[in-house]
Amino acid sequence: MDEQVAVNRREHLRFRPQTPLYVELTLWQVRDRELRTRAQRVLLRDIGLGGCSFATNLRLPVRDDVEWRVEAQLGHYTAKPRIVLLHAGEEDGLFFYGGQWRMTALERHAFRYRFDEYIRSMLAASPHIHTLYKKVADRRDEDDGQFRHLDVTS
């Protein structure tokens, strides 16, 4: 029997919140036209330096010319990155979406600093995870392909 190994194609690890975390989702821009809609609460499934995924009862367009803004409370910091949805799915009457952050270099640097701070505080009870996260974060520029097979959910 040939066993298939699932390969994580993401450039960055994603972390699942230990308790349900709701974030505010706002339509931000379609093509080059800025739009601001009323925020909708969605359930964050996972989050990382490259993007996030969430669940909602809303049917959203998965297009690279539509930007959304996600407002999430990460510890004491309120992050407001923009995201482009890359994929969607449906399960038990809910829609699941995953996407990639759209940030300038300065926004990415600030987000990374705050996100790292949030992860360290969130996982304070698991000191071994800090070492693992640091190893993976340090290797992202010198990817040898190994961490893409790493399972941090178990």
Short mmCIF file of C-alpha atoms in Angstrom, two decimals:
data_model
loop_
_atom_site.label_atom_id
_atom_site.label_comp_id
_atom_site.label_asym_id
_atom_site.label_seq_id
_atom_site.Cartn_x
_atom_site.Cartn_y
_atom_site.Cartn_z
CA MET A 1 0.00 0.00 0.00
CA ASP A 2 1.51 3.32 -1.10
CA GLU A 3 0.98 5.98 1.54
CA GLN A 4 0.66 9.57 0.32
CA VAL A 5 2.30 12.30 2.39
CA ALA A 6 0.50 15.63 2.43
CA VAL A 7 2.92 18.43 1.60
CA ASN A 8 2.33 21.87 3.03
CA ARG A 9 2.84 24.30 0.15
CA ARG A 10 2.69 27.34 2.41
CA GLU A 11 5.77 29.49 2.75
CA HIS A 12 4.98 30.21 6.42
CA LEU A 13 3.60 28.12 9.28
CA ARG A 14 0.05 28.74 10.43
CA PHE A 15 -1.10 28.52 14.04
CA ARG A 16 -4.58 27.54 15.21
CA PRO A 17 -5.88 29.58 18.15
CA GLN A 18 -6.36 27.44 21.26
CA THR A 19 -9.71 29.12 21.93
CA PRO A 20 -12.18 30.39 19.31
CA LEU A 21 -11.04 33.76 17.96
CA TYR A 22 -13.42 35.97 16.01
CA VAL A 23 -12.06 38.68 13.72
CA GLU A 24 -13.71 41.50 11.78
CA LEU A 25 -13.72 41.17 7.98
CA THR A 26 -14.29 44.23 5.77
CA LEU A 27 -14.34 44.55 1.99
CA TRP A 28 -11.45 46.93 1.31
CA GLN A 29 -10.85 47.23 -2.43
CA VAL A 30 -12.12 45.85 -5.74
CA ARG A 31 -9.67 46.26 -8.59
CA ASP A 32 -8.32 49.77 -8.01
CA ARG A 33 -11.51 51.12 -6.45
CA GLU A 34 -11.55 51.51 -2.68
CA LEU A 35 -14.71 50.32 -0.97
CA ARG A 36 -15.44 50.21 2.72
CA THR A 37 -18.24 47.94 3.87
CA ARG A 38 -19.59 47.20 7.30
CA ALA A 39 -17.44 44.69 9.17
CA GLN A 40 -18.63 41.11 9.56
CA ARG A 41 -17.46 38.75 12.31
CA VAL A 42 -15.80 35.57 11.06
CA LEU A 43 -14.19 32.69 12.94
CA LEU A 44 -10.42 32.55 12.53
CA ARG A 45 -9.27 28.99 11.81
CA ASP A 46 -5.54 29.66 11.58
CA ILE A 47 -3.10 32.53 11.17
CA GLY A 48 0.53 32.96 10.15
CA LEU A 49 3.00 35.40 8.68
CA GLY A 50 1.78 34.63 5.17
CA GLY A 51 -1.98 34.72 5.66
CA CYS A 52 -4.93 33.15 7.46
CA SER A 53 -8.05 31.09 7.00
CA PHE A 54 -11.48 31.64 8.47
CA ALA A 55 -15.03 30.29 8.50
CA THR A 56 -18.23 32.23 7.89
CA ASN A 57 -21.79 31.84 6.67
CA LEU A 58 -21.06 34.44 3.95
CA ARG A 59 -20.38 33.49 0.34
CA LEU A 60 -17.36 35.57 -0.74
CA PRO A 61 -15.67 35.96 -4.14
CA VAL A 62 -12.28 34.28 -4.47
CA ARG A 63 -10.52 36.72 -6.79
CA ASP A 64 -7.05 38.23 -6.76
CA ASP A 65 -8.39 41.72 -7.55
CA VAL A 66 -10.56 41.84 -4.38
CA GLU A 67 -8.85 42.84 -1.13
CA TRP A 68 -10.34 42.39 2.32
CA ARG A 69 -9.19 43.79 5.63
CA VAL A 70 -8.98 41.50 8.65
CA GLU A 71 -9.01 43.16 12.06
CA ALA A 72 -7.71 40.75 14.69
CA GLN A 73 -6.81 41.25 18.33
CA LEU A 74 -3.43 39.58 18.82
CA GLY A 75 -2.79 40.00 22.51
CA HIS A 76 -2.51 43.72 23.20
CA TYR A 77 -2.04 44.52 19.51
CA THR A 78 -4.82 45.04 16.96
CA ALA A 79 -3.62 43.86 13.56
CA LYS A 80 -5.39 45.18 10.46
CA PRO A 81 -3.75 43.46 7.49
CA ARG A 82 -5.29 43.24 4.03
CA ILE A 83 -5.84 39.82 2.48
CA VAL A 84 -6.62 38.34 -0.92
CA LEU A 85 -8.63 35.12 -0.85
CA LEU A 86 -6.99 32.22 -2.71
CA HIS A 87 -9.26 29.27 -2.01
CA ALA A 88 -12.66 28.37 -0.60
CA GLY A 89 -14.52 25.32 0.64
CA GLU A 90 -17.81 24.39 2.25
CA GLU A 91 -18.54 22.10 5.17
CA ASP A 92 -21.57 21.73 7.48
CA GLY A 93 -23.26 24.84 6.05
CA LEU A 94 -20.21 27.09 6.59
CA PHE A 95 -17.84 28.49 4.00
CA PHE A 96 -14.10 28.28 4.63
CA TYR A 97 -11.67 30.71 3.03
CA GLY A 98 -7.91 30.96 2.99
CA GLY A 99 -5.81 33.79 1.75
CA GLN A 100 -2.54 35.62 1.60
CA TRP A 101 -1.68 38.93 3.25
CA ARG A 102 -1.09 41.97 1.05
CA MET A 103 1.40 44.19 2.85
CA THR A 104 4.16 46.67 2.17
CA ALA A 105 7.63 45.77 3.45
CA LEU A 106 7.16 48.10 6.44
CA GLU A 107 3.73 46.64 7.27
CA ARG A 108 5.15 43.11 6.99
CA HIS A 109 8.03 43.94 9.34
CA ALA A 110 5.69 45.46 11.97
CA PHE A 111 3.22 42.57 11.63
CA ARG A 112 5.97 39.99 12.01
CA TYR A 113 7.27 41.64 15.18
CA ARG A 114 3.79 41.77 16.77
CA PHE A 115 2.83 38.31 15.54
CA ASP A 116 6.00 36.76 16.99
CA GLU A 117 5.25 38.53 20.27
CA TYR A 118 1.69 37.17 20.24
CA ILE A 119 2.82 33.60 19.51
CA ARG A 120 5.37 33.71 22.33
CA SER A 121 2.74 34.91 24.81
CA MET A 122 0.03 32.53 23.54
CA LEU A 123 2.31 29.51 23.84
CA ALA A 124 4.01 30.52 27.09
CA ALA A 125 2.99 27.22 28.69
CA SER A 126 4.84 25.28 25.96
CA PRO A 127 8.49 26.38 26.04
CA HIS A 128 9.55 23.73 23.49
CA ILE A 129 7.37 25.37 20.86
CA HIS A 130 9.45 28.57 21.08
CA THR A 131 12.57 26.70 20.03
CA LEU A 132 10.72 24.98 17.19
CA TYR A 133 9.14 28.23 15.97
CA LYS A 134 12.49 30.06 16.07
CA LYS A 135 14.19 27.28 14.09
CA VAL A 136 11.49 27.36 11.42
CA ALA A 137 11.36 31.17 11.28
CA ASP A 138 15.15 31.39 10.97
CA ARG A 139 15.19 28.84 8.13
CA ARG A 140 12.48 30.45 6.02
CA ASP A 141 15.07 32.33 3.92
CA GLU A 142 17.31 29.25 3.62
CA ASP A 143 14.58 26.70 2.99
CA ASP A 144 15.86 23.16 2.77
CA GLY A 145 12.31 21.86 2.30
CA GLN A 146 12.20 19.97 5.60
CA PHE A 147 9.91 22.25 7.58
CA ARG A 148 7.18 22.01 4.98
CA HIS A 149 6.57 18.45 6.24
CA LEU A 150 6.53 19.53 9.89
CA ASP A 151 3.27 19.04 11.75
CA VAL A 152 2.84 21.62 14.52
CA THR A 153 -0.78 20.78 15.25
CA SER A 154 -0.04 17.61 17.25
#
